[in-house]
Backbone as a ProteinNet text record, in pm:
[ID]
protein_1_A
[PRIMARY]
MIALIAARSLNNVIGKKGKIPWKIQGEQKEFKELTIGNIVIMGRKTYEEIGHPLANRKTIVLSKNQVFKAENLYSAKSVKEALDLAHTLEKSDGLKKNIFFAGGYEIYKEALPLVDTMYLTQVELTVKDGDTFFPAFNESDFEIEKGQTFGDKIKFTRNIYRRK
[TERTIARY]
39.2	-13.6	83.6	36.8	109.8	44.3	106.7	-53.1	10.4	-117.5	2.7	-121.5	-2.3	-71.3	-36.5	-141.3	-131.9	-270.2	-229.7	-368.2	-352.6	-489.6	-497.3	-614.9	-610.6	-714	-811.2	-964.9	-1068.5	-1067.5	-926.6	-933.8	-810.1	-741.1	-707.3	-548.7	-510.7	-375.2	-316.3	-181.7	-64.4	53.6	73.3	182.6	183.6	221.1	276.5	450.4	541	626.3	749.6	710.2	812	699.7	660.4	576.4	481.2	421.7	286.5	191.2	48.9	47	-46	-40.3	-95.2	-54.2	-16.7	14.1	-124.6	-167.4	-290.4	-260.3	-280.3	-255.4	-339	-303	-298.3	-324.2	-319	-284.9	-187	-116	4.5	-19	-52.4	-72	-66.4	-157	-202.8	-108.7	-11.4	106.2	180.8	165.7	336	220.7	151.2	59.3	62.9	26.2	21.5	175.6	277	348.3	457.3	423.6	578.4	526	707.4	743.3	712.2	748.4	685.2	801.5	809.7	858	786	843.8	784.1	875.3	853.9	916.7	888.3	966	938.6	1017.2	939.9	1108.5	1198.2	1263.1	1404.3	1327.6	1234.4	1223.9	1097.2	1025.4	952.7	1047.5	1145	1295.3	1289.2	1373.9	1439.3	1316	1206.5	1090.7	1140	1085.4	1084.2	1247.4	1373.4	1512.1	1634.3	1532.3	1611.4	1524.6	1586.1	1499.9	1395.1	1303.4	1189	1182.4	1140.9	1262.5	1137.5	1232.8	1115.1	1086.2	1122.6	1081.1	1209.2	1220.4	1243.1	1261.9	1320.7	1255.9	1393.3	1316.2	1364.3	1349.3	1429.8	1450.1	1430.2	1323.1	1411.2	1411.3	1625.7	1604.8	1642.2	1723	1813.4	1947	1972.8	2098.3	2157.1	2113.7	2096.2	2124.5	2223.9	2264.3	2201.5	2113.9	2030.7	2089.2	2263.7	2206.5	2240.8	2154.6	2165.7	2144.1	2193.3	2089.2	1955.9	1821.6	1802	1716.7	1833.1	1704.2	1879.3	1748.5	1849.1	1797.7	1816.1	1802.9	1771.4	1698.7	1619.8	1649.1	1622.5	1652.4	1468.6	1412.6	1219.5	1186.7	1029.2	944	973.9	995	1042.9	1099.6	1254.6	1322.8	1319.5	1231.9	1187.6	1153.6	1064.1	963.2	995.6	1111.3	1283.1	1320.5	1340.5	1490.2	1416.2	1200.8	1106.3	1132.7	1102.9	1068	1150.6	1274.8	1426.2	1459.2	1402.7	1440.4	1355.9	1214.2	1108.4	1168.6	1223.4	1315.1	1419.8	1509.7	1589.3	1590.2	1481.5	1399.9	1362	1305	1160.3	1080.2	974.1	830.7	791.2	714.3	579.2	552.4	610.7	546.5	479.6	418.2	343.9	477	407.2	532.5	372.2	414.5	408.7	416.7	328.7	448.6	397.7	431	466.5	436.5	462.2	508.5	631	622.2	517.4	480.6	406.7	298.3	415.9	485	540	518.6	586	549.2	484.3	350.3	226	123.9	173.3	146.1	142.5	259.9	330.5	357.7	313.8	254.8	81.9	41.1	-133.4	-224.8	-83	-170.6	-151.5	2.7	61.7	-11.7	-89.1	-188.7	-279.2	-269.5	-426.6	-509.2	-383.4	-530.1	-433.7	-562.7	-501.9	-604.2	-418.8	-533.2	-556.8	-592.3	-616.4	-676.6	-618.9	-699.1	-730	-887.7	-901.8	-938.3	-903.4	-821.7	-931.2	-1001	-1151.2	-1066.1	-1063.1	-985.5	-945.8	-925.3	-905.7	-766	-646.8	-519.6	-486.9	-466.4	-520.6	-357.6	-307	-227.1	-81	-218.3	-147.5	-49.7	69.3	171.4	229.1	120	155.7	-52	-50.3	-179.2	-131.3	-320.4	-241	-360.6	-224.3	-272.7	-447.8	-474.5	-625.9	-649.5	-726	-769.6	-908.8	-962.4	-1028.4	-1155.7	-1180.5	-1277.2	-1378.4	-1395.5	-1548	-1458.7	-1286.9	-1192.4	-1191.6	-1215.3	-1190.7	-1342.2	-1340.3	-1429.6	-1323	-1516.5	-1409.9	-1550.2	-1408.4	-1474.9	-1417.3	-1531.1	-1513.9	-1477.5	-1365.9	-1382	-1379.4	-1366.5	-1382.2	-1322.2	-1431.1	-1378.6	-1331.4	-1194.7	-1137.9	-1112.4	-1029.2	-1010.3	-1105.1	-1021.2	-1075.3	-1123.7	-1015.4	-977.3	-1035.2	-934.3	-910.6	-1039.7	-1076.4	-1114.5	-1048.1	-1065.6	-980.8	-1046.2	-1098.8	-1157.9	-1044.1	-1056.3	-985	-1044.5	-1023	-1048.4	-978.5	-1062.8	-962.9	-1005.6	-888.7	-944.7	-907.4	-1028.9	-941.4	-993.1	-837.5	-900.1	-981.5	-1082.5	-1206.2	-1066.1
-110.8	-0.2	135.6	192.1	308.1	436.5	496.2	602.8	732	806.8	922.7	1002.7	1033.3	1052.3	1178.4	1217.3	1416.1	1463.8	1546	1681.6	1776.8	1751.5	1968.9	1942.2	2132.3	2249.7	2256.7	2269.9	2315.1	2425.3	2505.7	2557.7	2562.6	2415.9	2345	2328.8	2484.6	2429.5	2327	2321.9	2180.2	2282.1	2403.2	2446	2590.2	2592.6	2720.9	2750.9	2892.6	2916.5	2823.8	2628.2	2544.1	2453.7	2472.5	2343.3	2321	2181.7	2151.6	2278.3	2359.7	2491.1	2392.1	2271.3	2249.6	2120.1	2156.4	1953.5	1952.2	1839.2	1745.9	1631.7	1590.4	1456.1	1374.8	1319.9	1100.7	1179.1	1308.1	1302.6	1215	1299.1	1201.3	1070.1	976.8	826.4	790.4	785.3	679.7	742.3	798	837	769.8	696.9	567.8	423.1	438.6	337.6	274.2	322.7	301.1	239.5	366.7	370.7	318.9	247.9	150.2	6.3	-40.7	-135.7	-91.7	22.2	62.2	100.4	168	279.6	457.2	584	667.6	740	850.8	924.4	1038.3	1138.8	1259.1	1373.8	1525.8	1610.6	1670.1	1733.3	1774.2	1820.9	1990	2034.4	1922	1834.2	1776.3	1675	1660.3	1598.4	1676.1	1748.8	1876.5	1931	1896	1964	1867.4	1719.8	1577.8	1529.5	1587.7	1620.5	1457.6	1315.4	1178	1152.1	995.2	905.9	873.5	805.9	794.4	581.2	553.3	415.6	350.1	248.6	90.6	101.1	208	209.7	273.8	265.1	310.9	504.5	583.4	678.8	739.1	727.7	833.7	978.6	1088	1188.3	1235.8	1329.8	1419.8	1513.7	1534.8	1714.7	1646.1	1804.3	1867.3	1860.5	1916.7	1956.2	1865.3	1790.3	1713.4	1568.9	1511.9	1353.9	1299.3	1260.1	1218.9	1061.6	961.9	880.5	781.4	737.5	678.8	557.4	529.6	356.8	410.5	289.2	346	459.3	545.9	674.7	685.1	693.2	742.2	800.2	809.8	999.5	996.3	1089.9	1078.5	1169.8	1212.7	1310.5	1347.5	1250.2	1324.6	1138.1	1229.5	1110.3	944.9	989.4	866.3	791.1	855.5	786.9	789.1	814.7	700.6	595.7	639.9	560.8	369.6	417.7	330.5	262.4	349.1	317.3	218	273.9	197.8	67.5	86.1	-118.4	-170.8	-109.3	-182.5	-274.8	-157.8	-179.8	-314.4	-272.1	-346	-531.3	-500	-634.7	-677.8	-614.5	-663.2	-691.4	-623.9	-719.3	-827.3	-923.5	-978.3	-985.5	-867	-879.9	-695.7	-750.6	-601.1	-533.9	-377.6	-284	-242.4	-93.3	-11.3	122.8	201.5	296.5	434.1	517.3	648	720.9	883.6	1049.2	1049.6	1103.2	1189.2	1355.2	1465.2	1654.6	1588.6	1728.8	1889	1887.4	1934.7	2061.7	1958.5	2005.3	1973.7	1847.7	1744.4	1616.7	1520.9	1644.3	1519.1	1597	1729.3	1786.5	1634.1	1598.8	1524.8	1381.4	1284.9	1206.2	1143.2	1292.6	1271.7	1214.2	1194.6	1082.3	933.8	949	823.2	750.8	761.7	747.6	625.4	554.4	409.6	503.9	522.7	521.6	704.9	773	856.3	876.3	877.7	901.4	1024.9	1119.3	1285.8	1251.9	1297.3	1372.5	1538.9	1556.6	1671.3	1708.9	1860.5	1920.4	1976	1981.1	2091	2244.6	2327.3	2482.4	2536.8	2643.1	2704.3	2822	2759.9	2832.6	2893.5	3058	3225.4	3185.6	3317.8	3328	3131.2	3078	2928.4	2980.6	2929.4	2965.7	2771.7	2716	2576.8	2483.5	2484.5	2399.4	2264.8	2190.1	2066.6	2117.1	2005.3	2125.1	2042.8	2095.3	2016.9	1921.1	1861.3	1708.1	1649.1	1613.6	1551.8	1476.6	1528.3	1406.1	1296.9	1346.6	1225.4	1106.5	1141.2	959.6	919.7	928.8	792.8	840.7	726.9	658.9	709.3	784.4	852.4	797.5	719.2	627.5	782.1	781.7	862.1	802.7	842	783.8	842.5	834.5	850.2	988.8	1029.1	1166.4	1163	1195.7	1262.8	1342.4	1354.1	1475.2	1633.6	1602.6	1701.7	1811.2	1929.6	2111.1	2095.2	2060	2060.2	1881	1910.3	1792.7	1736.5	1609.9	1570.1	1476	1468	1368.1	1248.7	1168.2	1068.8	966.2	1073.6	1020.6	962.5	776.7	748.2	789.8	754.3	797.1	632.3	594.2	521.1	511.6	516.2	572.7	446.5	527.4	399.3	392.3
5.2	-54.6	30.7	-70.5	-54.7	-6.1	89.6	161.3	112.2	218.5	276.7	406.5	497	632.1	644.5	710.3	759.4	844.6	950.9	1033.7	932.8	898.7	874.8	954.7	953.2	1065.6	970.6	1012.3	893.9	841.4	834.5	754.6	635.5	625.4	629.1	543.7	720.6	751.7	764	731.8	826.3	833.9	818.4	923.7	931.5	1031.9	1030.4	1092.2	1016.2	1055	1039	974.2	940.6	1107.6	1113.4	1275.8	1204.3	1307.9	1314	1416.6	1363.9	1430.8	1585.5	1632.9	1772.8	1851	1892.6	1969.3	2078.1	2032.2	2150.6	2117.6	2266	2298.5	2220.9	2217.9	2145.1	1954.7	1942.4	1782.6	1682.9	1738.7	1657.9	1682.7	1771.4	1817.3	1687.9	1632.4	1502.1	1417.1	1383.7	1291.2	1328.4	1447.8	1501.7	1502.1	1534.9	1563.8	1338	1229.7	1106.6	1042.2	1110.7	1005.7	1133.1	1226.9	1306.1	1176.2	1142.9	1147.8	896.8	895.3	708.2	712.8	574.2	543.3	563.6	588.6	575.3	498.3	431.5	356.3	378.6	367.3	442.7	339.8	330.2	285.5	440.7	438.4	434.3	597.9	535.7	692.4	778.6	697.1	833.4	888.5	826.6	928.1	1005.3	989.9	1066	1178.7	1175.8	1277.5	1343.9	1333.3	1446	1482.9	1438.3	1447.1	1460.4	1450.6	1443.2	1364.9	1313.9	1308.1	1351.2	1209.7	1317.5	1404.6	1494.7	1567	1486.2	1498.6	1378.2	1291.3	1199.9	1123.1	969.4	878.6	825.9	770.3	697.9	716.5	611.7	495.3	349.6	403.5	380	332.6	201.5	139.4	0.6	70.1	-41.8	-95.2	-168.9	-218.7	-352.3	-258.2	-189.9	-155.4	-69.3	8.7	141.6	199.5	274.9	195.4	344.3	394	564	577	634.2	679.5	813.5	849.8	947.9	950.9	1102.7	1063.9	1008.1	932.5	881.3	853.7	811.1	785.7	620.7	533.2	405.5	298	218.8	164.4	-22.8	-43.3	-167.8	-265.9	-404.7	-405.9	-519.1	-552.1	-588.4	-509.8	-505.5	-525.5	-525.3	-653.9	-772.5	-744	-674.8	-615	-517.9	-416.4	-282.4	-252.3	-328.6	-412.7	-421.9	-576.5	-583.2	-452.5	-358.8	-297.5	-196.8	-156.2	-89.7	-105.3	-241.6	-331.9	-310	-317	-257.2	-102.1	-13.8	97	141.4	69.9	78.2	70.7	-37.4	-126.1	-59.1	-10.7	94.7	295.5	345.4	360.3	417.9	294.5	228.3	295.7	311.2	379.7	345.5	287.7	229.3	305	250.6	361.3	282.3	452.8	347.7	356.4	258.5	246.5	231	343.6	427.9	408.7	338.6	302.9	432.9	459.6	595.3	607.1	412.1	438.9	453.9	362.2	398.8	220.6	206.9	107.1	-29.9	-65.8	-94.1	-191.9	-104.9	-104.1	-115	4.8	-56.4	-183.4	-194.4	-374.1	-428.4	-467.6	-586.3	-554.5	-393.6	-371	-412	-393.5	-452.3	-536.5	-661.1	-769	-756.9	-673.5	-653.5	-529.2	-477.5	-347.9	-375.4	-231.2	-275.3	-153.2	-59	-4.8	161.4	206.1	306	462.2	499.8	631.1	680.2	651.3	693.3	811.7	925	1035.8	997.2	1105	1067.4	1197.7	1184.4	1345.2	1382.3	1449.2	1464.9	1605.8	1432.2	1502.4	1367.1	1398.5	1234.3	1240	1207.1	1230.5	1125.8	1286.4	1189.7	1184.8	1032.3	968.8	911.2	939.4	814.4	733.4	690.2	542.2	501.4	566.8	435.5	489.6	371	324.5	263.8	328	237.6	85.4	-38.8	-141.4	-181.2	-300.7	-339.4	-420.6	-399.6	-440	-489	-573	-562.8	-447	-429.1	-319.6	-343.7	-502.3	-527.9	-557.8	-631.1	-629.7	-567.3	-427	-258	-174.9	-161.3	-64.6	31.8	148	218.4	352	473.2	598.3	732.5	757.2	875.4	1002.5	1068.8	1185.4	1321.9	1412.1	1538.5	1592.2	1703.9	1759.5	1835.6	1904.1	1962.6	2082	2109	2209.4	2290.1	2402.3	2535.3	2450.5	2477.5	2425.4	2272.3	2181.3	2121.6	2007.4	1932.7	1917.4	1790.8	1665.2	1569.8	1541.9	1438.2	1366.1	1271.6	1293.1	1176.9	1103.3	955.9	824.8	660.4	677.1	599.7	465.2	304.2	221.4	65.7	57.6	21.7	-186.5	-230.4	-419.2	-478	-562.1	-544.3	-729.8
[MASK]
++++++++++++++++++++++++++++++++++++++++++++++++++++++++++++++++++++++++++++++++++++++++++++++++++++++++++++++++++++++++++++++++++++++++++++++++++++++++++++++++++++

């Protein structure tokens, strides 16, 4: 499965000044649960915000200029190169892995036509002065499974979009 995983606000914001504009207890739990044991592809800025390789996952960082190399950390210069590398890593492990695109905007935009599934968390807040938005896509291309709503102070709903 090739998937995309993201959280967005009511006004479609995914970032503000290079950071995720919310901290909500439990909101990132699904990310970890879904991606453990799999392959995660992310852009350089997203990786730098996290600050370290993801435990128990193979992480591929997209960067045209920098090379990232550590245990379970790899670099690629394009989405195509990252997918090719992901498939090579899969074969070397001898196990079928899920591949997740995990941001930011440019990566999501390029990956959208390639994904089978999108895990989109809707965060029930409007972010003022957000500067990074989830890319537009045709919702009619997907069957939408509405998820459960969580959160005390700020509610969030995890939805799954499966390509028709």
